[in-house]
Amino acid sequence: MTETHNKQAFELNKLRKRLRRQVGQAIADYNMIEDGDKVMVCLSGGKDSYTMLDILLNLRDHAPISFELIAVNLDQKQPGFPEHVLPEYLTSIGVPFHIIEKDTYSIVKEVVPEGKTTCGICSRLRRGSLYGFARESGITKIALGHHRDDIIETLFLNMFFGSKIKAMPPKLLSDDKTNIVIRPLAYARESDIQRYADARQFPIIPCNLCGSQENLQRQVIKDMLQGWEKQHPGRLENIFRSLQNISPSQLADGELFDFKGLELQRQPATGDEEFILDDHLQPALAR
């Protein structure tokens, strides 16, 4: 029993170190958190946000800079939501928190016709509530729990169903320029997060999917990507890295690269230059 426990502790510690390294690297690469920041950690009760909070707390205690963390949950008054779980957990670990109570669920049900997708309006209402609280509370960074796999799935969702190359950036300035959103788990794999959450035994709040078209589409994309990764290990990491290595001149977006303005920038070749070029190529052409 002791040997099994020691092995589990060893594996958990190794996993925690990997997640800490990945989160720390993402924070450094995108300057996500700075000295004196007040970071709002958006906590939904799922594995991703619990893991994000846990790793950020660990990093905060060892970071060379000083920053504050506050956990925030938006209670949208969905039927059956266990309101006691998050307050009890956050109190037990000594993390300051705030529960925003806003009945966006009823608004969505009232506005959206039966059978139509609710994702768009639900997302806007949720974002508006969180952004508003952040402004009122002096929050300097809003941390969301999206991980590497979420970012890749969003890329393919937008390609397949929106005809655009667009994903989730690790760091984002809101449209009104009043909030900065960060995604500290941007380098973390979902499988690692799941294993970590299981090992830490977080009080997970079940996700009651609304059955919307977007969620169904995302699951199709997820299944496709998991199939690729199983058949070709490392493919997802290569896809993610490609998002960090963009060549606008090798795509087809005239807004990103001036294709119309391309002009030759060479001097006309003289007869001697043409002869030298031909002489140089002759051996290869004779093969």
Tab-separated table of C-alpha atoms in Angstrom:
chain	number	residue	atom	x	y	z
A	1	MET	CA	0.000	0.000	0.000
A	2	THR	CA	2.832	2.356	0.945
A	3	GLU	CA	4.690	1.559	-2.270
A	4	THR	CA	1.587	2.344	-4.335
A	5	HIS	CA	1.053	5.591	-2.432
A	6	ASN	CA	4.675	6.630	-2.952
A	7	LYS	CA	4.426	5.920	-6.673
A	8	GLN	CA	1.235	7.989	-6.952
A	9	ALA	CA	2.865	10.846	-5.033
A	10	PHE	CA	5.903	10.678	-7.319
A	11	GLU	CA	3.753	10.767	-10.464
A	12	LEU	CA	1.674	13.664	-9.119
A	13	ASN	CA	4.783	15.648	-8.261
A	14	LYS	CA	6.225	15.032	-11.733
A	15	LEU	CA	2.959	16.103	-13.349
A	16	ARG	CA	2.740	19.209	-11.165
A	17	LYS	CA	6.271	20.203	-12.149
A	18	ARG	CA	5.447	19.813	-15.844
A	19	LEU	CA	2.305	21.940	-15.541
A	20	ARG	CA	4.163	24.548	-13.494
A	21	ARG	CA	6.884	24.693	-16.138
A	22	GLN	CA	4.371	25.030	-18.979
A	23	VAL	CA	2.294	27.668	-17.206
A	24	GLY	CA	5.405	29.566	-16.144
A	25	GLN	CA	6.728	29.485	-19.713
A	26	ALA	CA	3.441	30.748	-21.147
A	27	ILE	CA	3.356	33.560	-18.588
A	28	ALA	CA	6.920	34.544	-19.502
A	29	ASP	CA	6.473	34.228	-23.274
A	30	TYR	CA	3.433	36.510	-23.348
A	31	ASN	CA	4.130	38.680	-20.293
A	32	MET	CA	0.811	37.521	-18.845
A	33	ILE	CA	1.403	38.517	-15.223
A	34	GLU	CA	3.426	41.488	-14.005
A	35	ASP	CA	4.505	42.792	-10.630
A	36	GLY	CA	1.547	44.236	-8.740
A	37	ASP	CA	-1.124	42.582	-10.892
A	38	LYS	CA	-4.504	41.686	-9.448
A	39	VAL	CA	-5.463	38.524	-11.323
A	40	MET	CA	-9.067	37.360	-11.493
A	41	VAL	CA	-9.093	33.571	-11.855
A	42	CYS	CA	-12.386	32.610	-13.488
A	43	LEU	CA	-13.514	29.426	-11.754
A	44	SER	CA	-16.296	27.333	-13.265
A	45	GLY	CA	-15.893	24.218	-11.149
A	46	GLY	CA	-14.423	22.185	-14.001
A	47	LYS	CA	-11.046	20.440	-14.156
A	48	ASP	CA	-9.398	23.191	-16.199
A	49	SER	CA	-10.162	26.148	-13.943
A	50	TYR	CA	-9.379	24.180	-10.760
A	51	THR	CA	-6.008	23.173	-12.192
A	52	MET	CA	-5.286	26.725	-13.341
A	53	LEU	CA	-6.004	28.123	-9.874
A	54	ASP	CA	-3.926	25.425	-8.168
A	55	ILE	CA	-0.885	25.975	-10.381
A	56	LEU	CA	-1.129	29.779	-10.188
A	57	LEU	CA	-1.267	29.600	-6.388
A	58	ASN	CA	1.867	27.470	-6.432
A	59	LEU	CA	3.661	29.835	-8.795
A	60	ARG	CA	2.594	32.896	-6.820
A	61	ASP	CA	4.241	31.522	-3.687
A	62	HIS	CA	7.577	31.069	-5.493
A	63	ALA	CA	7.523	33.875	-8.074
A	64	PRO	CA	10.133	36.672	-8.022
A	65	ILE	CA	7.289	39.172	-8.437
A	66	SER	CA	4.284	39.947	-6.258
A	67	PHE	CA	0.763	39.506	-7.590
A	68	GLU	CA	-2.675	38.910	-6.133
A	69	LEU	CA	-5.150	36.161	-7.013
A	70	ILE	CA	-8.909	36.296	-6.545
A	71	ALA	CA	-11.183	33.457	-7.638
A	72	VAL	CA	-14.430	34.520	-9.292
A	73	ASN	CA	-17.395	32.384	-10.275
A	74	LEU	CA	-20.409	33.486	-12.293
A	75	ASP	CA	-23.551	31.823	-10.963
A	76	GLN	CA	-25.870	31.978	-13.974
A	77	LYS	CA	-28.742	30.397	-12.012
A	78	GLN	CA	-28.854	27.260	-14.086
A	79	PRO	CA	-31.222	24.709	-12.536
A	80	GLY	CA	-29.405	22.176	-10.390
A	81	PHE	CA	-26.162	24.155	-10.048
A	82	PRO	CA	-24.615	23.214	-6.644
A	83	GLU	CA	-24.022	26.700	-5.237
A	84	HIS	CA	-22.239	25.489	-2.089
A	85	VAL	CA	-19.364	23.593	-3.739
A	86	LEU	CA	-17.064	26.436	-4.803
A	87	PRO	CA	-17.458	28.640	-1.683
A	88	GLU	CA	-16.734	25.656	0.570
A	89	TYR	CA	-13.666	24.624	-1.423
A	90	LEU	CA	-12.210	28.124	-1.737
A	91	THR	CA	-12.762	28.826	1.947
A	92	SER	CA	-11.005	25.572	2.856
A	93	ILE	CA	-7.849	26.528	0.929
A	94	GLY	CA	-7.899	30.164	2.036
A	95	VAL	CA	-8.352	31.787	-1.362
A	96	PRO	CA	-10.277	35.080	-1.548
A	97	PHE	CA	-13.250	34.740	-3.863
A	98	HIS	CA	-16.386	36.395	-5.149
A	99	ILE	CA	-19.537	34.835	-6.558
A	100	ILE	CA	-21.269	36.963	-9.211
A	101	GLU	CA	-24.955	36.116	-9.150
A	102	LYS	CA	-26.667	36.975	-12.415
A	103	ASP	CA	-29.606	35.103	-13.889
A	104	THR	CA	-28.357	35.006	-17.464
A	105	TYR	CA	-29.902	31.549	-17.848
A	106	SER	CA	-33.447	32.961	-17.817
A	107	ILE	CA	-32.480	35.732	-20.226
A	108	VAL	CA	-31.077	33.224	-22.704
A	109	LYS	CA	-34.143	30.996	-22.459
A	110	GLU	CA	-36.428	33.984	-22.973
A	111	VAL	CA	-34.568	35.483	-25.929
A	112	VAL	CA	-33.463	32.409	-27.885
A	113	PRO	CA	-36.192	30.423	-29.696
A	114	GLU	CA	-36.544	26.763	-28.767
A	115	GLY	CA	-34.157	24.586	-30.749
A	116	LYS	CA	-31.781	27.437	-31.650
A	117	THR	CA	-28.200	27.572	-30.393
A	118	THR	CA	-27.692	29.617	-27.227
A	119	CYS	CA	-23.887	29.811	-27.373
A	120	GLY	CA	-23.595	33.288	-28.884
A	121	ILE	CA	-25.802	35.236	-26.502
A	122	CYS	CA	-24.798	33.132	-23.493
A	123	SER	CA	-21.127	33.832	-24.174
A	124	ARG	CA	-21.730	37.577	-24.580
A	125	LEU	CA	-23.725	37.814	-21.349
A	126	ARG	CA	-21.124	35.827	-19.430
A	127	ARG	CA	-18.259	37.879	-20.839
A	128	GLY	CA	-20.074	41.132	-20.077
A	129	SER	CA	-20.665	40.124	-16.459
A	130	LEU	CA	-17.042	39.109	-15.892
A	131	TYR	CA	-15.614	42.156	-17.678
A	132	GLY	CA	-17.884	44.480	-15.716
A	133	PHE	CA	-16.849	42.992	-12.381
A	134	ALA	CA	-13.181	43.208	-13.366
A	135	ARG	CA	-13.446	46.920	-14.145
A	136	GLU	CA	-15.311	47.669	-10.928
A	137	SER	CA	-12.878	45.674	-8.775
A	138	GLY	CA	-9.568	46.981	-10.082
A	139	ILE	CA	-8.687	43.690	-11.745
A	140	THR	CA	-5.698	44.010	-14.083
A	141	LYS	CA	-5.758	40.523	-15.664
A	142	ILE	CA	-8.598	38.042	-16.270
A	143	ALA	CA	-7.357	34.432	-16.306
A	144	LEU	CA	-9.355	31.847	-18.257
A	145	GLY	CA	-8.782	28.089	-18.151
A	146	HIS	CA	-8.515	27.304	-21.859
A	147	HIS	CA	-5.711	24.844	-22.600
A	148	ARG	CA	-3.709	23.850	-25.675
A	149	ASP	CA	-6.357	21.429	-26.947
A	150	ASP	CA	-9.107	24.077	-26.634
A	151	ILE	CA	-7.028	26.444	-28.736
A	152	ILE	CA	-6.444	23.850	-31.453
A	153	GLU	CA	-10.104	22.786	-31.489
A	154	THR	CA	-11.169	26.418	-31.879
A	155	LEU	CA	-8.777	26.815	-34.799
A	156	PHE	CA	-10.416	23.930	-36.680
A	157	LEU	CA	-13.935	24.974	-35.681
A	158	ASN	CA	-13.328	28.370	-37.261
A	159	MET	CA	-11.732	26.825	-40.343
A	160	PHE	CA	-14.423	24.196	-40.930
A	161	PHE	CA	-17.504	26.188	-39.950
A	162	GLY	CA	-16.427	29.833	-40.214
A	163	SER	CA	-14.039	29.882	-43.186
A	164	LYS	CA	-11.352	31.716	-41.228
A	165	ILE	CA	-8.040	30.965	-39.554
A	166	LYS	CA	-8.681	32.089	-35.997
A	167	ALA	CA	-8.081	30.458	-32.629
A	168	MET	CA	-7.754	31.667	-29.014
A	169	PRO	CA	-4.746	33.891	-28.289
A	170	PRO	CA	-2.798	33.273	-25.067
A	171	LYS	CA	-3.255	36.971	-24.261
A	172	LEU	CA	-5.990	39.305	-25.463
A	173	LEU	CA	-6.960	42.952	-25.080
A	174	SER	CA	-10.741	43.290	-24.985
A	175	ASP	CA	-12.465	45.209	-27.773
A	176	ASP	CA	-13.159	48.162	-25.476
A	177	LYS	CA	-9.484	48.176	-24.387
A	178	THR	CA	-10.438	47.988	-20.687
A	179	ASN	CA	-9.565	44.363	-19.878
A	180	ILE	CA	-6.678	42.001	-20.590
A	181	VAL	CA	-7.519	38.299	-20.801
A	182	ILE	CA	-4.815	35.678	-20.257
A	183	ARG	CA	-4.797	31.906	-20.763
A	184	PRO	CA	-2.044	30.500	-18.515
A	185	LEU	CA	-2.814	26.897	-19.554
A	186	ALA	CA	-2.147	27.648	-23.236
A	187	TYR	CA	0.806	25.218	-23.343
A	188	ALA	CA	-0.838	22.492	-21.222
A	189	ARG	CA	-2.359	19.322	-22.670
A	190	GLU	CA	-5.899	18.397	-21.696
A	191	SER	CA	-4.824	14.850	-20.836
A	192	ASP	CA	-2.318	16.168	-18.282
A	193	ILE	CA	-4.930	18.475	-16.780
A	194	GLN	CA	-7.398	15.600	-16.476
A	195	ARG	CA	-4.832	13.402	-14.731
A	196	TYR	CA	-3.861	16.229	-12.394
A	197	ALA	CA	-7.461	17.045	-11.481
A	198	ASP	CA	-8.175	13.369	-10.812
A	199	ALA	CA	-5.105	13.015	-8.607
A	200	ARG	CA	-5.866	16.210	-6.669
A	201	GLN	CA	-9.505	15.134	-6.259
A	202	PHE	CA	-10.954	18.571	-6.928
A	203	PRO	CA	-14.701	18.836	-6.187
A	204	ILE	CA	-15.684	18.875	-9.852
A	205	ILE	CA	-19.064	20.346	-10.730
A	206	PRO	CA	-20.554	18.264	-13.578
A	207	CYS	CA	-20.820	20.140	-16.861
A	208	ASN	CA	-24.411	20.049	-18.068
A	209	LEU	CA	-23.937	20.539	-21.788
A	210	CYS	CA	-26.807	22.389	-23.386
A	211	GLY	CA	-26.711	20.199	-26.485
A	212	SER	CA	-26.111	23.232	-28.675
A	213	GLN	CA	-24.856	22.948	-32.226
A	214	GLU	CA	-21.511	24.486	-31.298
A	215	ASN	CA	-20.865	21.906	-28.584
A	216	LEU	CA	-21.783	19.103	-30.982
A	217	GLN	CA	-19.425	20.532	-33.596
A	218	ARG	CA	-16.633	20.872	-31.031
A	219	GLN	CA	-17.017	17.227	-30.040
A	220	VAL	CA	-16.682	16.184	-33.687
A	221	ILE	CA	-13.480	18.223	-33.950
A	222	LYS	CA	-12.185	16.804	-30.657
A	223	ASP	CA	-12.777	13.231	-31.837
A	224	MET	CA	-11.004	13.974	-35.124
A	225	LEU	CA	-7.972	15.472	-33.371
A	226	GLN	CA	-7.752	12.650	-30.848
A	227	GLY	CA	-7.794	10.182	-33.736
A	228	TRP	CA	-4.930	12.041	-35.396
A	229	GLU	CA	-2.917	12.119	-32.172
A	230	LYS	CA	-3.429	8.409	-31.592
A	231	GLN	CA	-2.318	7.553	-35.116
A	232	HIS	CA	0.437	10.186	-35.293
A	233	PRO	CA	1.737	11.081	-31.778
A	234	GLY	CA	2.943	14.668	-31.602
A	235	ARG	CA	0.678	15.971	-34.342
A	236	LEU	CA	-1.315	18.229	-31.992
A	237	GLU	CA	1.864	19.797	-30.639
A	238	ASN	CA	3.003	20.510	-34.201
A	239	ILE	CA	-0.357	22.107	-34.997
A	240	PHE	CA	-0.108	24.327	-31.926
A	241	ARG	CA	3.460	25.343	-32.733
A	242	SER	CA	2.360	26.299	-36.236
A	243	LEU	CA	0.191	28.991	-34.617
A	244	GLN	CA	3.422	30.497	-33.292
A	245	ASN	CA	5.147	30.327	-36.664
A	246	ILE	CA	2.976	32.194	-39.168
A	247	SER	CA	4.185	33.169	-42.655
A	248	PRO	CA	1.633	35.693	-44.018
A	249	SER	CA	3.342	35.783	-47.427
A	250	GLN	CA	2.660	32.045	-47.791
A	251	LEU	CA	-1.080	32.349	-47.163
A	252	ALA	CA	-3.697	34.229	-49.190
A	253	ASP	CA	-4.948	37.102	-47.013
A	254	GLY	CA	-4.390	40.436	-48.723
A	255	GLU	CA	-4.966	42.243	-45.425
A	256	LEU	CA	-1.933	40.549	-43.880
A	257	PHE	CA	0.372	40.724	-46.892
A	258	ASP	CA	0.482	43.107	-49.857
A	259	PHE	CA	0.314	40.636	-52.742
A	260	LYS	CA	-0.897	43.330	-55.152
A	261	GLY	CA	2.148	45.454	-54.465
A	262	LEU	CA	4.730	42.766	-55.230
A	263	GLU	CA	7.328	43.968	-57.749
A	264	LEU	CA	10.552	42.587	-59.131
A	265	GLN	CA	13.636	44.047	-57.437
A	266	ARG	CA	16.422	42.826	-59.705
A	267	GLN	CA	18.629	44.388	-62.317
A	268	PRO	CA	18.298	43.091	-65.919
A	269	ALA	CA	20.891	40.350	-66.502
A	270	THR	CA	23.751	41.084	-68.951
A	271	GLY	CA	24.859	38.630	-71.603
A	272	ASP	CA	27.892	37.584	-69.518
A	273	GLU	CA	25.725	36.901	-66.448
A	274	GLU	CA	23.382	34.786	-68.518
A	275	PHE	CA	26.364	32.828	-69.889
A	276	ILE	CA	27.771	32.212	-66.398
A	277	LEU	CA	24.372	31.063	-65.168
A	278	ASP	CA	23.982	28.709	-68.116
A	279	ASP	CA	27.504	27.375	-67.631
A	280	HIS	CA	26.787	26.732	-63.967
A	281	LEU	CA	23.608	24.814	-64.736
A	282	GLN	CA	25.041	22.841	-67.649
A	283	PRO	CA	26.388	19.870	-65.625
A	284	ALA	CA	23.070	19.441	-63.828
A	285	LEU	CA	21.079	19.707	-67.044
A	286	ALA	CA	23.306	17.138	-68.741
A	287	ARG	CA	22.510	14.426	-66.182
